[in-house]
mmCIF file of N, CA and C in Angstrom:
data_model
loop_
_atom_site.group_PDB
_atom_site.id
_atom_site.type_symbol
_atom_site.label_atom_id
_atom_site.label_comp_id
_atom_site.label_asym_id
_atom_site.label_seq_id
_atom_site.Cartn_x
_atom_site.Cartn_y
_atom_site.Cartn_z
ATOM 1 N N UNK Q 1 0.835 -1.190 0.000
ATOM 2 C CA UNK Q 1 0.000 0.000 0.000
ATOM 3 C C UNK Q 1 0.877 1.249 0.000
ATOM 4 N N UNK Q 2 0.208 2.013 -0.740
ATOM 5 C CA UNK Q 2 0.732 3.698 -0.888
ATOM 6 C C UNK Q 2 0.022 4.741 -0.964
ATOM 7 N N UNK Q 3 0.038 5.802 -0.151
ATOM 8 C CA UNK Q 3 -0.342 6.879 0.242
ATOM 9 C C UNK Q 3 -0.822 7.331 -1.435
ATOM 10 N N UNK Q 4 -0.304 7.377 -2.641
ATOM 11 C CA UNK Q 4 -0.804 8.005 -3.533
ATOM 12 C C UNK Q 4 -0.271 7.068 -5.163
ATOM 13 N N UNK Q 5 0.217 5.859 -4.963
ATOM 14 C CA UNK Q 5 0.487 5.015 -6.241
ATOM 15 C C UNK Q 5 -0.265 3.866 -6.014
ATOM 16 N N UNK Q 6 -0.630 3.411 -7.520
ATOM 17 C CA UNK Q 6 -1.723 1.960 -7.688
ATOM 18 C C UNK Q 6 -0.542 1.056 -8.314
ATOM 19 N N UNK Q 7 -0.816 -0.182 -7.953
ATOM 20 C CA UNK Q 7 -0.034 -1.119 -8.751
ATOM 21 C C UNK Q 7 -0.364 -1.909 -9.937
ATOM 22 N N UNK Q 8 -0.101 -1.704 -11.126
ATOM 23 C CA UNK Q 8 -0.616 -2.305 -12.062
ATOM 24 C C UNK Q 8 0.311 -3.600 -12.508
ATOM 25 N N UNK Q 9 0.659 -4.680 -12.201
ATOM 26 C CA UNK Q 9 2.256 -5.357 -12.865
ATOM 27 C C UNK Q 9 2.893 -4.540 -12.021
ATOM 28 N N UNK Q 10 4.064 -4.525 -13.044
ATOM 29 C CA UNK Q 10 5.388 -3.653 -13.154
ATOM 30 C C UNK Q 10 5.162 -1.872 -12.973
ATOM 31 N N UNK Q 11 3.952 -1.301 -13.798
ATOM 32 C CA UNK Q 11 3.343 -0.664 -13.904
ATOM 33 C C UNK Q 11 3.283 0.203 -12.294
ATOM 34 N N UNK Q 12 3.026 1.776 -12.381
ATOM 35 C CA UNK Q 12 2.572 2.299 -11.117
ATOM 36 C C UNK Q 12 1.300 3.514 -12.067
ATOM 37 N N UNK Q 13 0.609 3.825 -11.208
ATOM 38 C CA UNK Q 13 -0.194 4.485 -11.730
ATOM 39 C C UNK Q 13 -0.842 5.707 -10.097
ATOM 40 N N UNK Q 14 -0.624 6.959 -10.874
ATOM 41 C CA UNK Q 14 -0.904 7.977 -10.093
ATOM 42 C C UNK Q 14 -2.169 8.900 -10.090
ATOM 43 N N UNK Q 15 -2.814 9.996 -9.331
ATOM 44 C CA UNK Q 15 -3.327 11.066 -10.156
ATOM 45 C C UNK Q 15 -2.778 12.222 -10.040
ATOM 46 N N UNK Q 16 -2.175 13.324 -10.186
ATOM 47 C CA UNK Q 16 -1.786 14.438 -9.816
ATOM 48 C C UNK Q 16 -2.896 15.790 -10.290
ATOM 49 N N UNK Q 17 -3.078 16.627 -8.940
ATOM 50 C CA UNK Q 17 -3.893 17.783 -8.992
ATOM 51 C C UNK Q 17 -2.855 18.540 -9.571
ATOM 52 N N UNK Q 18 -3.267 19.505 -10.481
ATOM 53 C CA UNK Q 18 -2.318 20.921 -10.832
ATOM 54 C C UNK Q 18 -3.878 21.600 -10.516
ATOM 55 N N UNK Q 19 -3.337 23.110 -10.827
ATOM 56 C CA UNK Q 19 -3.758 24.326 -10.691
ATOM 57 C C UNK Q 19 -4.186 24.892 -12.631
ATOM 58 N N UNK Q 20 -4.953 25.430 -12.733
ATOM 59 C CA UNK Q 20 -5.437 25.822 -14.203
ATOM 60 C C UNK Q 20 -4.053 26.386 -14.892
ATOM 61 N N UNK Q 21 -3.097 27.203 -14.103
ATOM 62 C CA UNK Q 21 -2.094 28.479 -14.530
ATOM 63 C C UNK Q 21 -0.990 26.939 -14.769
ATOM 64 N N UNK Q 22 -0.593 25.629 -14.050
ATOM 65 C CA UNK Q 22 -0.009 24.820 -13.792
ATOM 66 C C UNK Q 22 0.115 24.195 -15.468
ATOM 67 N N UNK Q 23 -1.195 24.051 -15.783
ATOM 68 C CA UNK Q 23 -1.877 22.855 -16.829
ATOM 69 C C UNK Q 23 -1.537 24.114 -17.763
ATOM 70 N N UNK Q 24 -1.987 25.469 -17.820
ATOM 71 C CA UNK Q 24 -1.885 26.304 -19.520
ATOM 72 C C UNK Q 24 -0.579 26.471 -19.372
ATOM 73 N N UNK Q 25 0.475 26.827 -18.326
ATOM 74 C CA UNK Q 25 2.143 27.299 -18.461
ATOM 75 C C UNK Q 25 2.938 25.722 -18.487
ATOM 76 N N UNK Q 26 2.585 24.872 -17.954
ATOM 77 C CA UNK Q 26 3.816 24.220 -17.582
ATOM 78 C C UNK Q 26 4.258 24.007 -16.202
ATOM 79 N N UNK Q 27 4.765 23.080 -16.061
ATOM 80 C CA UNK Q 27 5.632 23.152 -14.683
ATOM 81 C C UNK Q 27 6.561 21.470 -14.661
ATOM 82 N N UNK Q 28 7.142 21.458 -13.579
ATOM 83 C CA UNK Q 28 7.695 20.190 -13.316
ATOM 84 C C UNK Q 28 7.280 20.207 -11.879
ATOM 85 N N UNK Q 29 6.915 19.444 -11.667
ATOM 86 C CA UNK Q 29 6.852 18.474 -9.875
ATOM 87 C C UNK Q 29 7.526 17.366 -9.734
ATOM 88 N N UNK Q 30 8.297 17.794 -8.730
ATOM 89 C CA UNK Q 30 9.250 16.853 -7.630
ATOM 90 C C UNK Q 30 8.617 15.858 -6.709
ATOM 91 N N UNK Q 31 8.376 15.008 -6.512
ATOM 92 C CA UNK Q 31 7.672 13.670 -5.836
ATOM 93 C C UNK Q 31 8.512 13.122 -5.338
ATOM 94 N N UNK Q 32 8.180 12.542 -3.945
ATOM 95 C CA UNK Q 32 9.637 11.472 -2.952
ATOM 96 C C UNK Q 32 8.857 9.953 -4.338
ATOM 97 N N UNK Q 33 9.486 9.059 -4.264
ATOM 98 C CA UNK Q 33 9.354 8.182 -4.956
ATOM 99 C C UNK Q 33 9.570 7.202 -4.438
ATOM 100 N N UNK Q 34 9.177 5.411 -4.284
ATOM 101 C CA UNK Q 34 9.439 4.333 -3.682
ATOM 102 C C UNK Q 34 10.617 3.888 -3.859
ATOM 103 N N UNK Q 35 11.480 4.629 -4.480
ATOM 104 C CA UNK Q 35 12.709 3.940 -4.446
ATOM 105 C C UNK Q 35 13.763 4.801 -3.868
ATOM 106 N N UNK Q 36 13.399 5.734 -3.262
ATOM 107 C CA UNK Q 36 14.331 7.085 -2.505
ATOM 108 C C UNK Q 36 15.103 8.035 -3.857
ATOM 109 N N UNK Q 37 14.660 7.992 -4.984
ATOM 110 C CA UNK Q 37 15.004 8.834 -5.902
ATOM 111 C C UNK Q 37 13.816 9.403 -6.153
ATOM 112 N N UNK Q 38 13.785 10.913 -6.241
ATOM 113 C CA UNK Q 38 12.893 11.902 -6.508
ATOM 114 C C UNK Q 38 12.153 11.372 -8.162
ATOM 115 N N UNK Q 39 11.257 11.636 -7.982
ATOM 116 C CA UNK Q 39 10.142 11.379 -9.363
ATOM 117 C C UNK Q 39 9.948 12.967 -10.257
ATOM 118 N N UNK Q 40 10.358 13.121 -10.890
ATOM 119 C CA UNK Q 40 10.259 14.167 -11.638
ATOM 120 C C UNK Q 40 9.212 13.901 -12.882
ATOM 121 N N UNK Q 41 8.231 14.824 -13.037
ATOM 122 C CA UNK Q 41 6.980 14.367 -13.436
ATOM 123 C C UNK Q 41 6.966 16.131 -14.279
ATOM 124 N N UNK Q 42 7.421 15.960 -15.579
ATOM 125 C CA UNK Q 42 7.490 17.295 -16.257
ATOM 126 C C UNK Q 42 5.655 17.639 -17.207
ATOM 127 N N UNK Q 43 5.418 17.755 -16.653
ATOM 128 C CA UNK Q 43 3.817 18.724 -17.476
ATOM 129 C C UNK Q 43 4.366 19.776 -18.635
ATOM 130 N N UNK Q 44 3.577 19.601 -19.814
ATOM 131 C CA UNK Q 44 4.131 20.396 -20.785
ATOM 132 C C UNK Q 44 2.753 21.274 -21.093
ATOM 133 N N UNK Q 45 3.315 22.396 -21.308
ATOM 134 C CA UNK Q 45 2.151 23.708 -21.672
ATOM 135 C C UNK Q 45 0.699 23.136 -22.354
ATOM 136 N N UNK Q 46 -0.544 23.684 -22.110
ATOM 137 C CA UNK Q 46 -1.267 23.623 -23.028
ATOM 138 C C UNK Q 46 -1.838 22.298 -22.441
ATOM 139 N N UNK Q 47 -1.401 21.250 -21.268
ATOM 140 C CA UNK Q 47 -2.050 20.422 -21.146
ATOM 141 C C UNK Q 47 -3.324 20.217 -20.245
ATOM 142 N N UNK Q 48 -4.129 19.486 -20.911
ATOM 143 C CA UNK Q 48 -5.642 19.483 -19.624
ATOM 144 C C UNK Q 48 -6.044 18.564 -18.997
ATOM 145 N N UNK Q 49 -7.054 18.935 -17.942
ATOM 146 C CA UNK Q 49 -7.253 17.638 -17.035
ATOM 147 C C UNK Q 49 -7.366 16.350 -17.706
ATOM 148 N N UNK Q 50 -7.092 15.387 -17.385
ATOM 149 C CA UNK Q 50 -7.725 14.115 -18.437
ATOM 150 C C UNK Q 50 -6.124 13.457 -18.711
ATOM 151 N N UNK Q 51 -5.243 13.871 -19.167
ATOM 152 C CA UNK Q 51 -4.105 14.277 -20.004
ATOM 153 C C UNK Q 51 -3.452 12.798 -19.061
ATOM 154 N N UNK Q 52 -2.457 12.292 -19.445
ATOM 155 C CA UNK Q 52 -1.338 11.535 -18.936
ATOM 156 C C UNK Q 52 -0.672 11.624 -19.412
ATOM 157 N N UNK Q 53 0.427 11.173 -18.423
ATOM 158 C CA UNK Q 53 1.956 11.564 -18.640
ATOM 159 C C UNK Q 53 2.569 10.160 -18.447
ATOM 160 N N UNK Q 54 3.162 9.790 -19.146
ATOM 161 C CA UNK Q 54 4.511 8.206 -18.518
ATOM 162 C C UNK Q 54 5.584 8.622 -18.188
ATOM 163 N N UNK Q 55 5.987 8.315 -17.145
ATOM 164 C CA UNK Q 55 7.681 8.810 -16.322
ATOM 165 C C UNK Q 55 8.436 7.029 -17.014
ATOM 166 N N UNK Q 56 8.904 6.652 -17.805
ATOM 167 C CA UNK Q 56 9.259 5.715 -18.663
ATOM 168 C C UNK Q 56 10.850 5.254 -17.128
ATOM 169 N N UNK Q 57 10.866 4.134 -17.049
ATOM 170 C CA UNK Q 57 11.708 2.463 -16.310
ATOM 171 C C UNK Q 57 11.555 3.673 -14.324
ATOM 172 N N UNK Q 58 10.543 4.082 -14.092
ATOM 173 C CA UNK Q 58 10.384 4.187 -12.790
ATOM 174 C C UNK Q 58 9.983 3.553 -11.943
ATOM 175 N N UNK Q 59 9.092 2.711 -12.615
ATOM 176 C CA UNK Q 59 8.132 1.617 -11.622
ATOM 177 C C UNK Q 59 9.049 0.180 -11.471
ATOM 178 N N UNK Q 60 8.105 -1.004 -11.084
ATOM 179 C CA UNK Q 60 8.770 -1.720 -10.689
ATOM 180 C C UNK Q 60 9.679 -2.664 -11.769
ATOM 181 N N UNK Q 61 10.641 -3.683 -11.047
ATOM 182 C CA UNK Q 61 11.386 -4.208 -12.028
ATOM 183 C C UNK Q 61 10.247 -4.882 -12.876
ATOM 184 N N UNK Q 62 10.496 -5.626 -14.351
ATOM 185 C CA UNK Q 62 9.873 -6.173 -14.804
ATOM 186 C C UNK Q 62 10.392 -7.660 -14.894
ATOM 187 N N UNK Q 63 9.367 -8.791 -15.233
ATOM 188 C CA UNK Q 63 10.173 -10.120 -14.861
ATOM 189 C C UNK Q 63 11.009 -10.549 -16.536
ATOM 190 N N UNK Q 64 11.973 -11.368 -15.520
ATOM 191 C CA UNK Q 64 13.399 -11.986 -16.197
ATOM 192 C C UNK Q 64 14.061 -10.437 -17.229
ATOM 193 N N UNK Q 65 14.638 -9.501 -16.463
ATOM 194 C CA UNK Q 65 15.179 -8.633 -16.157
ATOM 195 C C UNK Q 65 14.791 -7.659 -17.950
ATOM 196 N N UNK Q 66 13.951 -7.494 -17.845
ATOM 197 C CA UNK Q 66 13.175 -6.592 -18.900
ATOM 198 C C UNK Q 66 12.895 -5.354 -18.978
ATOM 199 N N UNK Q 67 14.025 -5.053 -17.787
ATOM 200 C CA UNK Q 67 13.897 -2.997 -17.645
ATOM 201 C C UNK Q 67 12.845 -3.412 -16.415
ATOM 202 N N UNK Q 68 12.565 -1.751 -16.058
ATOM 203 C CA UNK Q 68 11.201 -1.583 -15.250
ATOM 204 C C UNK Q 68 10.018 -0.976 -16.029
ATOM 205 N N UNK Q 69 8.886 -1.017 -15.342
ATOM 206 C CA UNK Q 69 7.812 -0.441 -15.503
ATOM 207 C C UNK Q 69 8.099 0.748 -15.386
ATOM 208 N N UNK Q 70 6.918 1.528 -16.420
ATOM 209 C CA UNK Q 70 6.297 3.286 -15.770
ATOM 210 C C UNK Q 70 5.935 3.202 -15.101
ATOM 211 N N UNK Q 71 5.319 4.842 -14.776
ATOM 212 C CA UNK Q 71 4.834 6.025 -13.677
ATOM 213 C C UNK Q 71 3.796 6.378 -14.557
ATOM 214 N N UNK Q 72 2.391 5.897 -14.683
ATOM 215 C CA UNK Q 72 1.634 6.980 -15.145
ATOM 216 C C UNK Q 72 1.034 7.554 -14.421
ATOM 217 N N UNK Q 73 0.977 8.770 -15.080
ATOM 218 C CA UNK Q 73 0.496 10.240 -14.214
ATOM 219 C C UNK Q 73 -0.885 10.720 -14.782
ATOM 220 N N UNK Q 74 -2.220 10.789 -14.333
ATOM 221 C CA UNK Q 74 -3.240 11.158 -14.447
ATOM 222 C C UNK Q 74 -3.284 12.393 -13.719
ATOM 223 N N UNK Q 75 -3.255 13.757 -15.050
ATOM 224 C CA UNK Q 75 -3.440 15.044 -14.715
ATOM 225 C C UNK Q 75 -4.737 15.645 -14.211
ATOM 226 N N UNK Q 76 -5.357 16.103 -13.049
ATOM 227 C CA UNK Q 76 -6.564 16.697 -12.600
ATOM 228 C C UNK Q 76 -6.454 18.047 -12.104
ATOM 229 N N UNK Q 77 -7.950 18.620 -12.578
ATOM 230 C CA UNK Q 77 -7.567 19.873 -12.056
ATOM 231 C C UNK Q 77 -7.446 20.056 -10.847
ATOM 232 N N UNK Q 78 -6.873 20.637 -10.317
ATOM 233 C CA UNK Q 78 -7.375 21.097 -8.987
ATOM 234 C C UNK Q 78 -8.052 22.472 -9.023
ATOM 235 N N UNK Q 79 -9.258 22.532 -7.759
ATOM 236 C CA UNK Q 79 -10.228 23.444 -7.642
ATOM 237 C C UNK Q 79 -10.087 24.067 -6.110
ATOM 238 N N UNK Q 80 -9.446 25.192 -5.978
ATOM 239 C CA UNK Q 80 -9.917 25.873 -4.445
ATOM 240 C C UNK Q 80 -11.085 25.489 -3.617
ATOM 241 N N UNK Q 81 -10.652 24.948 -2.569
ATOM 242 C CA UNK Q 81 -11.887 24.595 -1.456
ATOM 243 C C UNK Q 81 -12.911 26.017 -1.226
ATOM 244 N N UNK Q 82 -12.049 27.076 -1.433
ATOM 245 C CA UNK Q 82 -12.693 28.505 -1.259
ATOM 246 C C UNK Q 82 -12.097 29.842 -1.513
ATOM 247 N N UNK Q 83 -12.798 30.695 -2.512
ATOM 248 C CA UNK Q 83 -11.948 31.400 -3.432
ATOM 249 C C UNK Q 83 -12.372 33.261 -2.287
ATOM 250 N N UNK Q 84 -11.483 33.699 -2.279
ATOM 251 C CA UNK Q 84 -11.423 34.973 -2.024
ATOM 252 C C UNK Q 84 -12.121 36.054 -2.952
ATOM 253 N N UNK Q 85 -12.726 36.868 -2.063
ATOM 254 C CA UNK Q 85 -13.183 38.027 -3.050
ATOM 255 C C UNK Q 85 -12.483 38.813 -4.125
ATOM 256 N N UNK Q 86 -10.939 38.996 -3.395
ATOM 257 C CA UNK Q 86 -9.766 39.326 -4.104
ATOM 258 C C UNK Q 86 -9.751 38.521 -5.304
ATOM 259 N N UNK Q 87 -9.831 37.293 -5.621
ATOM 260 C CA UNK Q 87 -9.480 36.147 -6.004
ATOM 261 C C UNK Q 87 -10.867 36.137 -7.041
ATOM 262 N N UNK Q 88 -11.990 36.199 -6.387
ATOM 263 C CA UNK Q 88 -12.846 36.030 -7.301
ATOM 264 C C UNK Q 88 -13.004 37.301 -8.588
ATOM 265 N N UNK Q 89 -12.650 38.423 -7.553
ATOM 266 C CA UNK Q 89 -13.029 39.808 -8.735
ATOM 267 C C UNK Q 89 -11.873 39.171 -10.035
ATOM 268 N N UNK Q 90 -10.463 38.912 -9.436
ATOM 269 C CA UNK Q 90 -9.124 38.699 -10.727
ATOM 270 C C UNK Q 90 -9.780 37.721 -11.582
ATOM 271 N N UNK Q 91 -10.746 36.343 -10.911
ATOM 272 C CA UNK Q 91 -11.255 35.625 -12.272
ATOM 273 C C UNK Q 91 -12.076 36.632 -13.045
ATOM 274 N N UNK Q 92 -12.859 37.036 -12.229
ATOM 275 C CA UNK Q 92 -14.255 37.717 -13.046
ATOM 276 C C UNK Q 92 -13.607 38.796 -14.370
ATOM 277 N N UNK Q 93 -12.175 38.925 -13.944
ATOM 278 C CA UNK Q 93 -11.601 40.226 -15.317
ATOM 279 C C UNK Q 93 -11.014 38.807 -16.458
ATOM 280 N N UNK Q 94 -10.479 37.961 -15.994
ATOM 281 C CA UNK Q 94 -9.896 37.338 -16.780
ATOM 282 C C UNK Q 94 -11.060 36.378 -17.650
ATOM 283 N N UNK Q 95 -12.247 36.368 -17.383
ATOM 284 C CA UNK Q 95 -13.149 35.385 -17.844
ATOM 285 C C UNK Q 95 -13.076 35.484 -18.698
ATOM 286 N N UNK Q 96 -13.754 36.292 -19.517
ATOM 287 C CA UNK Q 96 -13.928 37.010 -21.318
ATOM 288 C C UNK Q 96 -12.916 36.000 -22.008
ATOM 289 N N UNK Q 97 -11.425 36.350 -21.146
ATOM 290 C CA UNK Q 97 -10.538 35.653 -22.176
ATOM 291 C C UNK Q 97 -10.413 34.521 -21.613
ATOM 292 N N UNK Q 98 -10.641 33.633 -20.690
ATOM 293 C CA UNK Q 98 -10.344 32.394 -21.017
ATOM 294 C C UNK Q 98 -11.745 31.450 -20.761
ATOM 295 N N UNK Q 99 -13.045 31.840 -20.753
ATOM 296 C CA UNK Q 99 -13.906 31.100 -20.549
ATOM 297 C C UNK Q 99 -14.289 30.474 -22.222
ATOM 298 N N UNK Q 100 -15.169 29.632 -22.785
ATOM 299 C CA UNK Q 100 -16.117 29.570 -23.632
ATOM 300 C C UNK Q 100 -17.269 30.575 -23.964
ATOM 301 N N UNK Q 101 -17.290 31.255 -24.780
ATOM 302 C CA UNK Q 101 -18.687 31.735 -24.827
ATOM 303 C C UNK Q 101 -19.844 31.175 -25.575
ATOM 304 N N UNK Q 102 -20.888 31.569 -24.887
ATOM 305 C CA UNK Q 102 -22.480 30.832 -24.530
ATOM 306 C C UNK Q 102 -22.660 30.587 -26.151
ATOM 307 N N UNK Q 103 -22.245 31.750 -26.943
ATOM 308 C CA UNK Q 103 -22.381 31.150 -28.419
ATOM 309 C C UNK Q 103 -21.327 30.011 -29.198
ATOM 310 N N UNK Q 104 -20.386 29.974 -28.497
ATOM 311 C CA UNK Q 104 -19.748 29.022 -28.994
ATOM 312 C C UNK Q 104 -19.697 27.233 -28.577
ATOM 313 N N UNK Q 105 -20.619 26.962 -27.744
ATOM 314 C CA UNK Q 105 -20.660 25.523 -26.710
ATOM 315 C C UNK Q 105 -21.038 24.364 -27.738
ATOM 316 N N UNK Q 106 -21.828 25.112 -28.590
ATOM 317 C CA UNK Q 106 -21.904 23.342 -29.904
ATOM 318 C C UNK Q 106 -20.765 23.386 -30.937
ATOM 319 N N UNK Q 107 -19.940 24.454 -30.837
ATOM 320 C CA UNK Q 107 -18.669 24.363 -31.664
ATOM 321 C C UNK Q 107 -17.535 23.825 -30.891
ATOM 322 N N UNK Q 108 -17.682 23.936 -29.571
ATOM 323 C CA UNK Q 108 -16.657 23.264 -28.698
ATOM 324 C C UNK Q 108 -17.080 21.828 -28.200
ATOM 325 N N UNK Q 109 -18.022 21.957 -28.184
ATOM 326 C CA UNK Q 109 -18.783 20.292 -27.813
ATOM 327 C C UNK Q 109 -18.216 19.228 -28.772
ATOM 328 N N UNK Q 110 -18.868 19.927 -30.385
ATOM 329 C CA UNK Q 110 -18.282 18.721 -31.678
ATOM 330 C C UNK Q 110 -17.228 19.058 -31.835
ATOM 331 N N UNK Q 111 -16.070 20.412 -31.289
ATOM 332 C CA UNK Q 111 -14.256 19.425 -31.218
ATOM 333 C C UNK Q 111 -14.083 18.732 -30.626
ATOM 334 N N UNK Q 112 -14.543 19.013 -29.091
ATOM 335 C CA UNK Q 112 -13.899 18.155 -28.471
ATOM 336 C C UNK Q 112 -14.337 16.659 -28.739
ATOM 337 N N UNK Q 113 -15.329 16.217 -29.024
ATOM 338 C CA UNK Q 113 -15.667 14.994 -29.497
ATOM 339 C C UNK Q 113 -15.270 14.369 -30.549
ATOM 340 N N UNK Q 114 -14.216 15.513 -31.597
ATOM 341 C CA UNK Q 114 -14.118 14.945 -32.699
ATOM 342 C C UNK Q 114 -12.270 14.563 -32.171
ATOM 343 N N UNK Q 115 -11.941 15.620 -31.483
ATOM 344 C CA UNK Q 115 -10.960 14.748 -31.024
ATOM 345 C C UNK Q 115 -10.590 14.059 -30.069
ATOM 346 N N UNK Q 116 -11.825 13.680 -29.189
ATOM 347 C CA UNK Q 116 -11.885 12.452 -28.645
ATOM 348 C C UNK Q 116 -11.741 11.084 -29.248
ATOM 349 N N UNK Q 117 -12.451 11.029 -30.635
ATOM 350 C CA UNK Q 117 -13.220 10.074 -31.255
ATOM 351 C C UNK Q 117 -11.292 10.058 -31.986
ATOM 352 N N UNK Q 118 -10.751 11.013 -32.525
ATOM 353 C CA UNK Q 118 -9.468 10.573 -33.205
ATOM 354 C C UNK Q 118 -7.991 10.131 -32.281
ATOM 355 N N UNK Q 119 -8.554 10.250 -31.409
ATOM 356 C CA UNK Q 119 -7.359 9.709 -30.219
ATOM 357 C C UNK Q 119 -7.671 8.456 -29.765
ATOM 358 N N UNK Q 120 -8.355 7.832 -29.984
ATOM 359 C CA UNK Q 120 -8.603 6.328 -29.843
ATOM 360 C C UNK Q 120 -7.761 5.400 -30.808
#
């Protein structure tokens, strides 16, 4: 058992919360790891909740000495338990530009479905 990894095989499997600014810029996160070497788990710009990442020979050995398993990383957003007034007015300016607008939701509905349907 582990505080935050599943065992699949060889395989480990995670979820990691980012922050919205985390998922559109980028970042890297540092993780203690089961083997006392830090897990470096690099997020690349532009990515969204849903998204995975493979940290490639982190996980466990594999049998009759076949390398190790990945690290997959299941990206989620994370959401404030409770947003400040401060906090709320800065979304309320930034909305315009990064929300959907009300006229555009069946043009974003059939992308995203169309590239759902081509990533399979």
């Amino acid at each position: 058992d582990h505080d935050w990894f599943e065992r699949d095989g060889s395989d480990l499997l995670m979820a990691l919360p980012l922050g919205y600014p985390e998922l559109l810029l980028g970042t890297s996160v540092t993780l203690p790891h089961i083997d006392d070497s830090d897990l470096v788990v690099s997020v690349p710009s532009g990515s969204r909740p849903g998204d995975t990442i493979e940290v490639p020979n982190r996980g466990f050995p594999r049998p009759r000495g076949r390398g190790r398993g990945v690290v997959t990383v299941l990206l989620k957003l994370h959401m404030p338990q409770k947003v400040s007034k401060g906090l709320r007015s800065q979304v309320e300016e930034l909305q315009s530009e990064i929300s959907i607008q009300p006229e555009d939701y069946v043009d974003s509905v059939r992308s995203e479905a169309k590239e759902r349907r081509h990533s399979r």
